[in-house]
């Protein structure tokens, strides 16, 4: 029998996943700033403290470096911590523990240990929180061997990938776009996982492959609906995991459509778009390309406070439509 | 401002510090600024509620004496680093509310040309090197500014404001240590309002008083009642004198309270209504200062009324200025990322 499927928000789906993980395995616990009675800055942990108590839903002081290090140490020695950063921007304060410790420990010790820590990062712009609370830093962590980096784009994936992350023996970094938290979608009850390292074709099409991440998946889907009315048939690949990347799904899609566009919110240069484009240029799909690859990414600027400027710094649906139209029609 | 000069007599000898140190006019100016901070934040809050300001904001209502007391002995070219709860610091250091409102409205006439908003409010011209979205982020920067002061022999003193939550960041500890070993002219001001977001100091901090942490870095640690202007100003005065004399840093812990929630998304579940009510009705810094001024004869009801009216006018004018100011051009989004070169 199929599990009951309900409409849950992205935040509720994550919360449910954490509750299931804690019910199933007493080694799983939560750490983060204001995740207890406050419920987390974005209400993702919500009332979990009432159910699991302050021993398993631990408010840390405002100490990102120390907190991340404690989570790494606990994971190293048998526990299964899920560590919430209040904003992904604060990963910058904990880079040492994430990059030098968590990512490399297993390797440096010749496979004698593992670090099954999960870190959650509320990310992205669109809330008027300006330059230090709106960044998309996933590619920074995606650059580090030893980490797995995921960006679920739907409530269904958010739950399934979080449960996969908890079950994973290695450090998994989850980037959650803040504007997705309220997005609703079908989520089955109970335990299920969505594999890390596997992209998802969210829409099949003939004319153009759009590889999108996180919130850009929905924007690309909305753009595709408009483009369809113009006779442009878009295939949308939701990358879901940026390390390790599911190259084959992208390659196969590009071989089918012969055109590639990458859409992501992070700053355009030296990011996910560069990686996907280079990967395709190196692959057998290169010969299938009918047009230059297009990247649509964030502007080369910190995120501004002013709402109009803020919007202008990240790709919006009309930008995707225009770029896709130009790409398919050969306008350069 | 006029009036109340009868107070300027020998009888001041037994009064608290500020009443001996400053003129009646200066003290009335302090009351004006405290009201200006309070009404500015109330005005900003109202604009936010009406959807005129977006994003979020952190109000310092209840902490006005702390900002004013610390800034009182500072010279115009002395510098501060501030926090996410930095509107009061900004005004206390001399900012104009109209340009602050303009910033909150995202306008080009704002202090950051609409790029920063509440959390990054600054007034570099008046020595405010900026609020900060990163808890503890400004503390080492203040130490760097103090290093500049020492190396360039400018004589400037630097104040770093931060909260009780920030004292658990590594940056706090590293910064205090460097300031102490290099005897820098910097004053660390911990505005302890009892909570970092929802987490009380009892739950977050191993020492009872944050000032105790000064001992680990061989500097004086001073505790003041942050809601009593005179106490704060006196401690600041001494710390500034020490810094100017080249004797090094001081840590001041200013114990205070924020009346409002942490930010715009706070359900206030971690503290009681009674606690908030108690601080609001019994320990409000403006009420306390106002009644002292009245008691010691520095102001009368008419004087207070005049201040309130003038502040209300300045706030109303400021909001109008902000509304009427132009928005930045979207095509200029890339400006200020790098230094413009000819
Ligand atoms: C490095 C970092 N961690 C967490 C936050 C989120 N945050 C913003 S303000 C705040 C509480 C700060 O408490 P405190 O230092 O006591 O200052 P207060 O808000 O009480 O003025 C938190 C957790 C942040 N902005 N930066
Ligand atoms: Mg505090």
XYZ file of C-alpha atoms and ligand atoms in Angstrom:
701
model
C 0.000 0.000 0.000
C 1.250 3.453 -0.853
C 1.835 5.782 2.050
C -0.652 8.585 2.538
C 0.377 11.651 0.583
C -0.385 15.093 1.986
C 0.401 18.649 0.972
C 3.206 19.890 3.179
C 5.351 22.974 3.022
C 9.048 22.557 2.360
C 9.778 23.564 5.977
C 7.221 21.065 7.315
C 8.710 18.350 5.139
C 12.156 18.951 6.621
C 10.742 19.045 10.108
C 8.943 15.754 9.524
C 12.120 14.179 8.168
C 14.071 15.250 11.247
C 11.360 13.867 13.538
C 11.333 10.536 11.694
C 15.119 10.330 11.847
C 15.068 11.022 15.587
C 12.311 8.478 16.168
C 14.183 5.822 14.217
C 17.637 6.373 15.620
C 18.438 7.726 19.033
C 21.872 8.826 17.862
C 20.228 11.538 15.766
C 19.985 14.930 17.442
C 19.666 18.577 16.415
C 21.960 21.476 17.175
C 21.739 25.113 16.191
C 21.038 28.663 17.270
C 17.526 29.309 18.554
C 16.161 25.983 17.309
C 14.491 25.210 20.654
C 11.625 27.327 22.015
C 12.144 29.879 19.253
C 11.616 27.120 16.688
C 14.504 28.198 14.449
C 14.824 31.469 12.575
C 12.601 30.046 9.823
C 10.477 27.818 12.043
C 11.921 24.670 10.510
C 12.528 22.901 13.810
C 9.261 24.438 15.053
C 7.993 22.615 18.131
C 10.345 19.630 17.918
C 11.855 20.612 21.252
C 8.515 19.871 22.913
C 8.579 16.377 21.519
C 12.240 15.477 21.871
C 13.395 17.698 24.727
C 16.347 20.004 25.107
C 18.809 17.097 25.246
C 18.146 16.276 21.606
C 17.178 19.715 20.331
C 20.126 21.715 21.541
C 20.314 25.504 21.432
C 23.935 26.464 20.989
C 25.420 29.817 21.924
C 26.129 32.068 18.944
C 29.271 30.127 18.141
C 29.241 28.808 14.574
C 32.828 27.633 14.477
C 32.611 25.938 17.838
C 29.131 24.556 17.202
C 30.066 23.065 13.851
C 33.175 21.601 15.438
C 31.152 20.017 18.228
C 28.840 18.483 15.630
C 31.828 17.140 13.699
C 33.323 15.684 16.858
C 30.056 14.041 17.861
C 29.629 12.575 14.381
C 33.186 11.281 14.452
C 32.478 9.407 17.659
C 29.197 7.703 16.930
C 26.402 10.283 17.025
C 24.345 11.564 14.091
C 24.027 15.332 14.522
C 21.977 17.578 12.279
C 23.440 21.057 12.619
C 21.402 24.075 11.545
C 23.128 27.262 10.506
C 20.769 30.152 11.103
C 21.707 31.548 7.686
C 23.968 29.902 5.126
C 26.089 33.050 5.165
C 27.362 32.032 8.594
C 29.060 29.005 7.077
C 31.846 31.498 6.534
C 32.483 31.545 10.281
C 32.690 27.750 10.383
C 34.678 27.113 7.213
C 37.588 25.707 9.174
C 35.563 22.894 10.696
C 33.629 22.179 7.501
C 36.476 22.355 5.021
C 39.605 21.372 6.946
C 38.087 18.958 9.433
C 34.768 17.370 8.426
C 35.631 17.021 4.743
C 39.109 15.578 5.165
C 39.063 13.538 8.313
C 38.193 10.214 6.770
C 40.777 10.680 4.030
C 43.548 11.863 6.311
C 43.011 8.931 8.623
C 43.126 6.422 5.820
C 39.473 5.482 6.022
C 39.622 4.621 9.737
C 36.824 7.055 10.622
C 33.791 8.669 9.105
C 31.964 11.904 9.837
C 28.226 11.371 9.356
C 27.242 14.955 10.081
C 24.392 16.750 8.341
C 24.525 20.529 8.082
C 21.544 22.602 6.990
C 21.942 26.043 5.410
C 18.999 28.415 4.814
C 20.210 30.232 1.716
C 19.394 32.721 -0.973
C 17.971 36.184 -1.521
C 14.503 37.645 -1.800
C 13.804 38.580 1.805
C 15.320 42.056 1.932
C 17.984 40.866 4.341
C 20.803 42.430 2.297
C 24.358 41.382 1.584
C 25.284 39.297 4.623
C 22.073 37.255 4.876
C 21.185 36.452 1.268
C 24.076 34.639 -0.309
C 24.157 31.370 -2.226
C 27.447 29.796 -1.230
C 26.771 26.190 -2.246
C 29.475 26.196 -4.923
C 32.052 27.106 -2.277
C 31.350 23.875 -0.451
C 30.804 22.015 -3.702
C 34.470 22.645 -4.420
C 35.586 20.524 -1.487
C 36.154 16.776 -1.938
C 34.888 14.865 1.066
C 31.646 16.821 1.282
C 28.350 16.019 -0.372
C 26.312 19.087 -1.262
C 22.608 18.976 -2.062
C 19.928 21.498 -2.979
C 16.451 19.973 -2.821
C 13.911 22.020 -4.788
C 10.621 20.499 -3.615
C 9.072 19.448 -0.310
C 9.166 15.829 -1.489
C 12.887 15.972 -2.196
C 13.596 18.005 0.931
C 12.243 15.224 3.114
C 13.662 12.315 1.134
C 17.088 13.851 0.705
C 17.362 14.847 4.340
C 16.620 11.251 5.329
C 19.199 10.079 2.805
C 21.663 12.568 4.274
C 21.133 11.269 7.801
C 21.693 7.713 6.570
C 24.812 8.738 4.667
C 28.153 7.943 6.319
C 29.776 11.164 5.055
C 29.213 14.862 5.744
C 26.217 16.152 3.808
C 25.581 19.878 3.353
C 21.985 20.836 2.544
C 21.261 24.229 1.008
C 17.627 25.214 1.496
C 16.398 28.324 -0.296
C 14.531 30.481 2.203
C 11.803 31.356 -0.287
C 11.072 27.642 -0.709
C 10.202 27.113 2.957
C 6.561 28.082 2.408
C 6.228 26.250 -0.924
C 3.738 23.396 -0.707
C 3.837 20.059 -2.424
C 2.884 16.412 -2.061
C 4.833 14.538 0.603
C 4.210 10.895 1.555
C 3.974 9.968 5.209
C 6.654 7.822 6.792
C 10.176 6.956 5.815
C 11.519 7.207 2.292
C 14.731 8.460 0.795
C 15.643 10.326 -2.358
C 19.149 9.409 -3.463
C 22.004 11.876 -3.175
C 23.899 12.237 -6.449
C 20.936 11.749 -8.734
C 19.402 14.544 -10.812
C 15.718 14.589 -11.683
C 14.146 15.376 -15.037
C 11.305 17.602 -13.937
C 9.960 18.233 -17.417
C 10.716 16.457 -20.657
C 11.297 18.476 -23.798
C 12.955 18.441 -27.214
C 14.361 21.903 -27.913
C 16.493 22.920 -24.968
C 17.876 21.546 -21.716
C 17.714 23.831 -18.728
C 19.830 22.637 -15.821
C 18.508 24.425 -12.762
C 19.093 24.286 -9.034
C 16.969 24.997 -5.985
C 14.453 27.829 -6.416
C 15.417 28.211 -10.083
C 13.809 24.856 -10.847
C 10.344 26.255 -10.178
C 11.150 29.464 -12.022
C 12.340 27.415 -14.987
C 9.158 25.343 -14.901
C 7.067 28.503 -14.932
C 9.140 29.840 -17.822
C 8.749 26.543 -19.683
C 4.973 26.807 -19.478
C 5.117 30.175 -21.221
C 7.654 28.967 -23.771
C 5.477 25.984 -24.589
C 2.779 28.345 -25.817
C 5.385 29.738 -28.219
C 6.220 26.286 -29.463
C 9.460 25.933 -27.529
C 9.693 22.622 -25.730
C 12.015 22.789 -22.727
C 13.516 19.900 -20.794
C 14.288 20.745 -17.185
C 16.925 18.916 -15.210
C 16.787 19.559 -11.487
C 20.384 18.951 -10.474
C 19.456 18.296 -6.816
C 23.024 17.361 -5.882
C 25.960 19.518 -6.871
C 28.612 17.181 -5.395
C 28.790 14.447 -6.540
C 27.132 15.684 -9.718
C 24.925 13.421 -11.828
C 26.753 14.017 -15.088
C 25.056 11.300 -17.091
C 21.552 12.681 -16.743
C 22.728 16.082 -17.988
C 24.775 14.577 -20.815
C 21.878 12.428 -21.986
C 19.521 15.380 -21.910
C 21.860 17.618 -23.906
C 22.392 14.855 -26.468
C 18.641 14.822 -26.894
C 17.978 18.574 -27.086
C 21.314 19.890 -28.434
C 21.044 23.060 -26.407
C 22.064 23.843 -22.826
C 21.246 26.617 -20.446
C 22.208 26.656 -16.760
C 20.077 28.652 -14.329
C 21.144 29.248 -10.754
C 20.919 32.029 -8.206
C 24.534 32.137 -7.052
C 26.944 34.606 -8.645
C 27.344 33.574 -12.269
C 31.101 33.266 -12.595
C 33.133 30.367 -11.212
C 30.002 28.561 -10.154
C 27.696 25.683 -10.905
C 27.044 26.938 -14.439
C 30.750 26.930 -15.203
C 31.041 23.402 -13.905
C 28.072 22.033 -15.836
C 29.148 23.815 -19.031
C 32.713 22.550 -18.790
C 31.495 19.065 -18.004
C 29.373 19.094 -21.169
C 32.224 20.572 -23.220
C 34.404 17.681 -22.050
C 31.785 15.044 -22.783
C 30.424 13.280 -25.824
C 27.465 15.688 -25.676
C 29.719 18.466 -26.968
C 29.349 17.190 -30.525
C 25.594 17.414 -30.235
C 25.492 21.101 -29.330
C 23.760 23.302 -31.904
C 24.434 26.561 -30.098
C 26.757 28.063 -27.508
C 25.934 27.194 -23.910
C 24.161 29.915 -21.911
C 24.564 30.573 -18.212
C 21.994 32.605 -16.291
C 23.285 33.309 -12.822
C 23.373 36.004 -10.199
C 24.910 39.408 -10.897
C 28.524 40.078 -10.010
C 27.582 42.018 -6.922
C 26.654 41.423 -3.306
C 22.876 41.244 -2.791
C 21.521 44.797 -2.374
C 18.917 45.821 0.198
C 16.664 47.854 -2.112
C 13.945 45.428 -3.313
C 14.096 46.401 -6.986
C 17.862 46.083 -7.040
C 17.657 42.832 -5.119
C 15.352 41.339 -7.749
C 17.585 42.572 -10.517
C 20.572 40.671 -9.143
C 19.088 37.182 -9.576
C 17.498 35.535 -12.619
C 13.740 36.006 -12.806
C 11.176 34.150 -14.918
C 11.162 36.748 -17.743
C 14.967 36.532 -17.909
C 14.738 32.776 -18.348
C 12.062 33.116 -21.018
C 14.038 35.668 -22.996
C 17.311 33.774 -22.761
C 15.673 30.479 -23.734
C 13.870 32.068 -26.663
C 17.075 33.681 -27.926
C 18.987 30.459 -27.518
C 16.492 28.368 -29.441
C 16.019 30.983 -32.159
C 19.750 31.452 -32.524
C 19.729 35.114 -31.468
C 23.067 35.967 -29.924
C 17.503 75.189 23.946
C 16.675 77.651 26.705
C 15.676 77.593 30.366
C 16.559 75.684 33.537
C 19.854 77.485 33.987
C 19.135 77.887 37.690
C 20.490 74.380 38.131
C 23.987 75.383 37.183
C 25.146 76.011 40.726
C 27.487 74.583 43.344
C 24.806 72.212 44.493
C 25.882 70.027 41.587
C 28.797 68.751 43.672
C 26.738 65.940 45.143
C 24.986 64.931 41.966
C 25.867 61.916 39.816
C 28.706 62.201 37.317
C 27.040 63.635 34.247
C 25.380 66.468 36.151
C 28.791 67.643 37.275
C 30.497 67.005 33.959
C 28.138 68.497 31.395
C 26.208 71.716 30.918
C 22.445 71.877 31.283
C 22.204 72.441 27.581
C 24.274 69.358 26.812
C 22.124 67.289 29.128
C 18.925 68.463 27.520
C 20.470 67.610 24.181
C 21.003 64.076 25.482
C 17.334 63.809 26.382
C 16.467 65.102 22.931
C 18.622 62.411 21.317
C 17.220 59.658 23.488
C 13.753 60.649 22.365
C 15.012 60.893 18.821
C 16.262 57.286 18.960
C 13.007 56.064 20.510
C 10.750 57.896 18.061
C 12.946 56.996 15.129
C 12.560 53.323 15.899
C 8.845 53.643 16.562
C 8.528 55.457 13.253
C 10.557 52.834 11.432
C 8.482 50.082 13.012
C 5.284 51.742 11.891
C 6.582 52.208 8.353
C 7.551 48.545 8.340
C 4.092 47.492 9.496
C 2.545 49.613 6.768
C 4.741 47.928 4.182
C 6.796 51.019 3.392
C 10.005 49.353 4.570
C 10.914 45.797 3.677
C 13.331 43.240 5.075
C 13.593 43.070 8.826
C 14.852 45.281 11.625
C 16.123 44.985 15.159
C 14.901 47.680 17.501
C 16.916 48.972 20.443
C 13.949 50.519 22.233
C 14.846 50.336 25.931
C 18.592 50.595 25.325
C 18.852 54.321 24.519
C 20.841 55.314 27.613
C 23.506 52.828 26.721
C 24.115 54.222 23.230
C 23.987 57.822 24.450
C 26.111 57.239 27.537
C 28.887 55.500 25.650
C 28.999 58.086 22.853
C 28.806 61.079 25.208
C 32.575 61.459 25.789
C 33.519 60.616 22.203
C 34.824 63.274 19.838
C 33.325 63.627 16.382
C 36.268 61.870 14.728
C 36.367 59.004 17.206
C 34.982 55.878 15.642
C 32.517 53.139 16.435
C 31.565 49.761 15.045
C 27.955 48.850 15.610
C 25.609 45.886 15.407
C 22.389 44.680 13.813
C 20.712 46.561 16.680
C 22.479 49.731 15.702
C 19.980 52.542 15.092
C 20.663 54.050 18.518
C 24.428 53.932 18.096
C 24.085 55.634 14.734
C 21.996 58.498 16.079
C 24.108 58.812 19.224
C 27.226 59.201 17.050
C 25.582 62.053 15.188
C 23.640 60.693 12.226
C 20.669 62.532 10.760
C 17.421 60.598 11.016
C 16.251 61.710 7.589
C 19.120 59.953 5.879
C 18.567 56.895 8.061
C 14.905 56.765 7.061
C 15.952 57.217 3.446
C 18.220 54.192 3.780
C 15.410 52.117 5.251
C 13.224 53.153 2.318
C 15.989 51.959 -0.018
C 16.616 55.435 -1.426
C 19.778 56.917 -2.915
C 19.774 59.683 -0.312
C 20.194 57.049 2.404
C 23.495 56.607 4.189
C 24.275 53.500 2.106
C 22.455 54.665 -1.038
C 19.772 52.046 -0.475
C 22.182 49.129 -0.659
C 22.494 48.386 3.041
C 19.216 48.971 4.870
C 18.735 48.791 8.624
C 21.242 46.045 9.271
C 24.114 47.864 7.574
C 23.336 51.419 8.573
C 26.483 53.522 8.824
C 27.601 57.127 8.868
C 31.263 57.108 8.002
C 31.443 60.892 8.068
C 30.547 60.879 11.754
C 32.842 57.959 12.563
C 30.241 55.191 12.481
C 31.981 52.459 10.509
C 28.755 50.549 10.273
C 26.248 48.215 11.784
C 26.904 44.574 11.037
C 24.803 41.612 10.009
C 27.324 39.213 11.430
C 27.206 38.791 15.182
C 30.663 39.706 16.470
C 31.773 40.838 13.023
C 32.550 44.381 14.073
C 34.717 43.559 17.075
C 37.998 42.729 15.302
C 37.329 45.564 12.853
C 37.250 48.005 15.759
C 40.581 46.626 16.901
C 41.926 47.242 13.403
C 40.641 50.812 13.482
C 42.356 51.262 16.828
C 45.566 49.868 15.356
C 45.309 52.499 12.600
C 44.821 55.168 15.216
C 47.948 54.045 17.014
C 50.071 53.628 13.880
C 48.894 56.844 12.265
C 48.981 58.694 15.601
C 45.556 60.208 15.047
C 44.592 60.027 18.692
C 41.234 58.512 17.775
C 39.468 56.228 20.196
C 37.362 53.397 18.824
C 34.288 51.891 20.454
C 33.010 48.480 19.488
C 29.390 47.863 20.391
C 28.192 44.272 20.503
C 25.621 42.155 22.319
C 25.802 39.500 25.000
C 25.380 36.840 22.347
C 28.444 38.074 20.498
C 30.732 37.385 23.421
C 30.528 33.687 22.606
C 31.944 34.119 19.131
C 35.606 33.379 18.605
C 36.067 36.822 17.103
C 35.337 38.446 20.486
C 38.078 36.511 22.245
C 40.666 36.906 19.530
C 39.980 40.630 19.240
C 40.189 41.346 22.975
C 43.466 39.515 23.217
C 45.077 41.483 20.401
C 43.772 44.798 21.702
C 45.328 44.002 25.077
C 48.734 42.800 23.868
C 49.072 45.858 21.639
C 47.518 48.297 24.149
C 45.168 49.723 21.580
C 42.802 52.657 22.124
C 39.617 50.627 21.876
C 36.625 50.199 24.162
C 34.592 47.024 24.017
C 30.992 47.717 24.927
C 28.857 44.676 25.536
C 25.234 45.719 25.627
C 23.913 42.846 27.667
C 20.160 42.831 27.157
C 19.829 39.387 28.672
C 19.239 37.483 25.464
C 20.841 36.611 22.176
C 17.672 36.133 20.193
C 15.878 33.534 22.367
C 18.862 32.322 24.340
C 19.375 33.887 27.748
C 22.889 34.606 28.943
C 22.344 32.013 31.670
C 21.937 29.379 28.954
C 24.612 30.689 26.605
C 27.431 32.052 28.694
C 29.608 30.334 31.280
C 30.338 33.427 33.352
C 27.699 35.323 35.267
C 28.910 38.710 34.149
C 30.458 39.187 30.752
C 32.770 41.808 32.256
C 34.513 38.934 34.060
C 35.922 37.862 30.728
C 38.113 40.964 30.768
C 40.328 39.221 33.305
C 41.359 36.671 30.689
C 42.718 39.511 28.583
C 44.223 41.633 31.358
C 42.010 44.633 30.889
C 39.560 46.351 33.229
C 36.052 44.890 33.138
C 33.387 47.331 34.242
C 29.712 46.628 34.875
C 27.197 49.449 34.588
C 23.462 49.770 34.774
C 22.905 50.418 31.102
C 19.576 52.099 31.707
C 21.080 54.882 33.786
C 22.648 57.405 31.466
C 24.994 58.842 34.069
C 26.468 55.472 35.010
C 27.142 54.550 31.406
C 28.639 57.934 30.554
C 30.920 57.830 33.590
C 32.314 54.417 32.690
C 32.771 55.496 29.099
C 34.494 58.677 30.205
C 37.062 56.688 32.200
C 37.619 54.162 29.439
C 38.123 56.936 26.885
C 40.644 58.646 29.164
C 42.517 55.368 29.580
C 42.506 54.738 25.838
C 43.671 58.254 24.999
C 46.465 57.955 27.515
C 47.758 54.902 25.669
C 46.929 52.540 28.525
C 44.906 50.172 26.397
C 41.422 48.714 26.126
C 38.508 48.406 28.547
C 35.546 46.057 28.501
C 32.323 47.708 29.628
C 29.274 45.548 30.237
C 26.173 47.662 30.001
C 23.242 45.754 31.460
C 20.034 46.661 29.709
C 16.930 45.234 28.073
C 15.198 45.337 24.718
C 11.489 46.019 24.975
C 10.668 44.682 21.542
C 11.191 41.201 20.152
C 14.526 40.238 18.663
C 13.423 41.131 15.149
C 10.218 41.230 13.206
C 9.648 37.474 13.494
C 9.836 36.971 17.266
C 7.025 35.203 19.127
C 8.582 36.119 22.512
C 8.271 32.578 23.809
C 11.467 32.628 25.814
C 10.511 35.388 28.258
C 7.452 36.359 30.211
C 5.072 39.261 29.723
C 5.699 40.216 33.350
C 9.421 40.503 32.753
C 8.924 42.772 29.749
C 6.316 44.812 31.582
C 8.629 45.271 34.563
C 11.455 46.662 32.456
C 9.113 48.907 30.518
C 7.353 50.473 33.453
C 10.046 50.472 36.130
C 13.383 50.769 34.347
C 12.781 52.686 31.179
C 15.998 54.626 30.491
C 14.261 57.718 29.135
C 11.845 57.922 32.054
C 14.720 57.475 34.492
C 16.857 60.180 32.906
C 13.941 62.551 32.490
C 12.958 62.316 36.122
C 16.543 62.895 37.241
C 16.773 65.970 35.028
C 13.533 67.210 36.493
C 14.494 66.394 40.066
C 17.846 68.148 39.794
C 16.235 71.155 38.175
C 17.695 70.876 34.688
C 14.356 70.834 32.971
C 10.683 71.434 33.631
C 7.491 70.104 32.094
C 7.487 72.792 29.463
C 11.042 71.964 28.487
C 10.193 68.297 28.157
C 7.133 69.102 26.105
C 9.236 71.250 23.793
C 11.721 68.427 23.285
C 9.005 65.916 22.492
C 7.418 68.265 19.980
C 10.701 69.048 18.277
C 11.553 65.354 18.043
C 8.140 64.533 16.585
C 8.687 67.200 13.962
C 12.162 65.924 13.070
C 10.794 62.396 12.693
C 7.882 63.493 10.524
C 10.207 65.557 8.345
C 12.610 62.642 8.098
C 9.934 60.259 6.856
C 8.747 62.823 4.320
C 12.308 63.319 3.121
C 12.713 59.566 2.705
C 9.440 59.195 0.817
C 10.278 62.036 -1.533
C 13.804 60.822 -2.290
C 14.519 58.980 -5.543
C 15.104 55.253 -5.734
C 18.328 53.951 -7.188
C 18.331 53.062 -10.870
C 18.258 49.311 -11.402
C 20.965 49.745 -14.029
C 23.286 50.900 -11.253
C 23.078 47.623 -9.373
C 26.736 46.935 -10.117
C 27.944 50.207 -8.617
C 30.194 50.238 -5.551
C 31.294 46.633 -5.873
C 34.745 47.912 -6.703
C 36.257 51.336 -6.416
C 35.285 53.411 -9.420
C 38.334 54.393 -11.415
C 38.610 57.074 -14.053
C 27.489 34.980 12.950
C 26.035 35.172 13.166
N 25.347 34.205 13.791
C 24.020 34.342 13.987
C 23.370 35.451 13.555
C 21.871 35.591 13.717
N 21.604 36.540 14.785
C 21.453 37.840 14.523
S 21.309 38.749 15.896
C 21.414 37.395 16.874
C 21.349 37.551 18.346
C 22.481 38.395 18.816
O 22.414 38.510 20.186
P 23.239 39.623 20.938
O 24.663 39.592 20.510
O 22.981 39.448 22.385
O 22.628 40.982 20.416
P 21.115 41.508 20.593
O 20.349 40.990 19.434
O 20.595 41.016 21.882
O 21.232 42.991 20.535
C 21.557 36.247 16.113
C 21.657 34.885 16.645
C 24.127 36.427 12.887
N 23.550 37.526 12.389
N 25.452 36.279 12.728
Mg 21.555 40.358 23.552
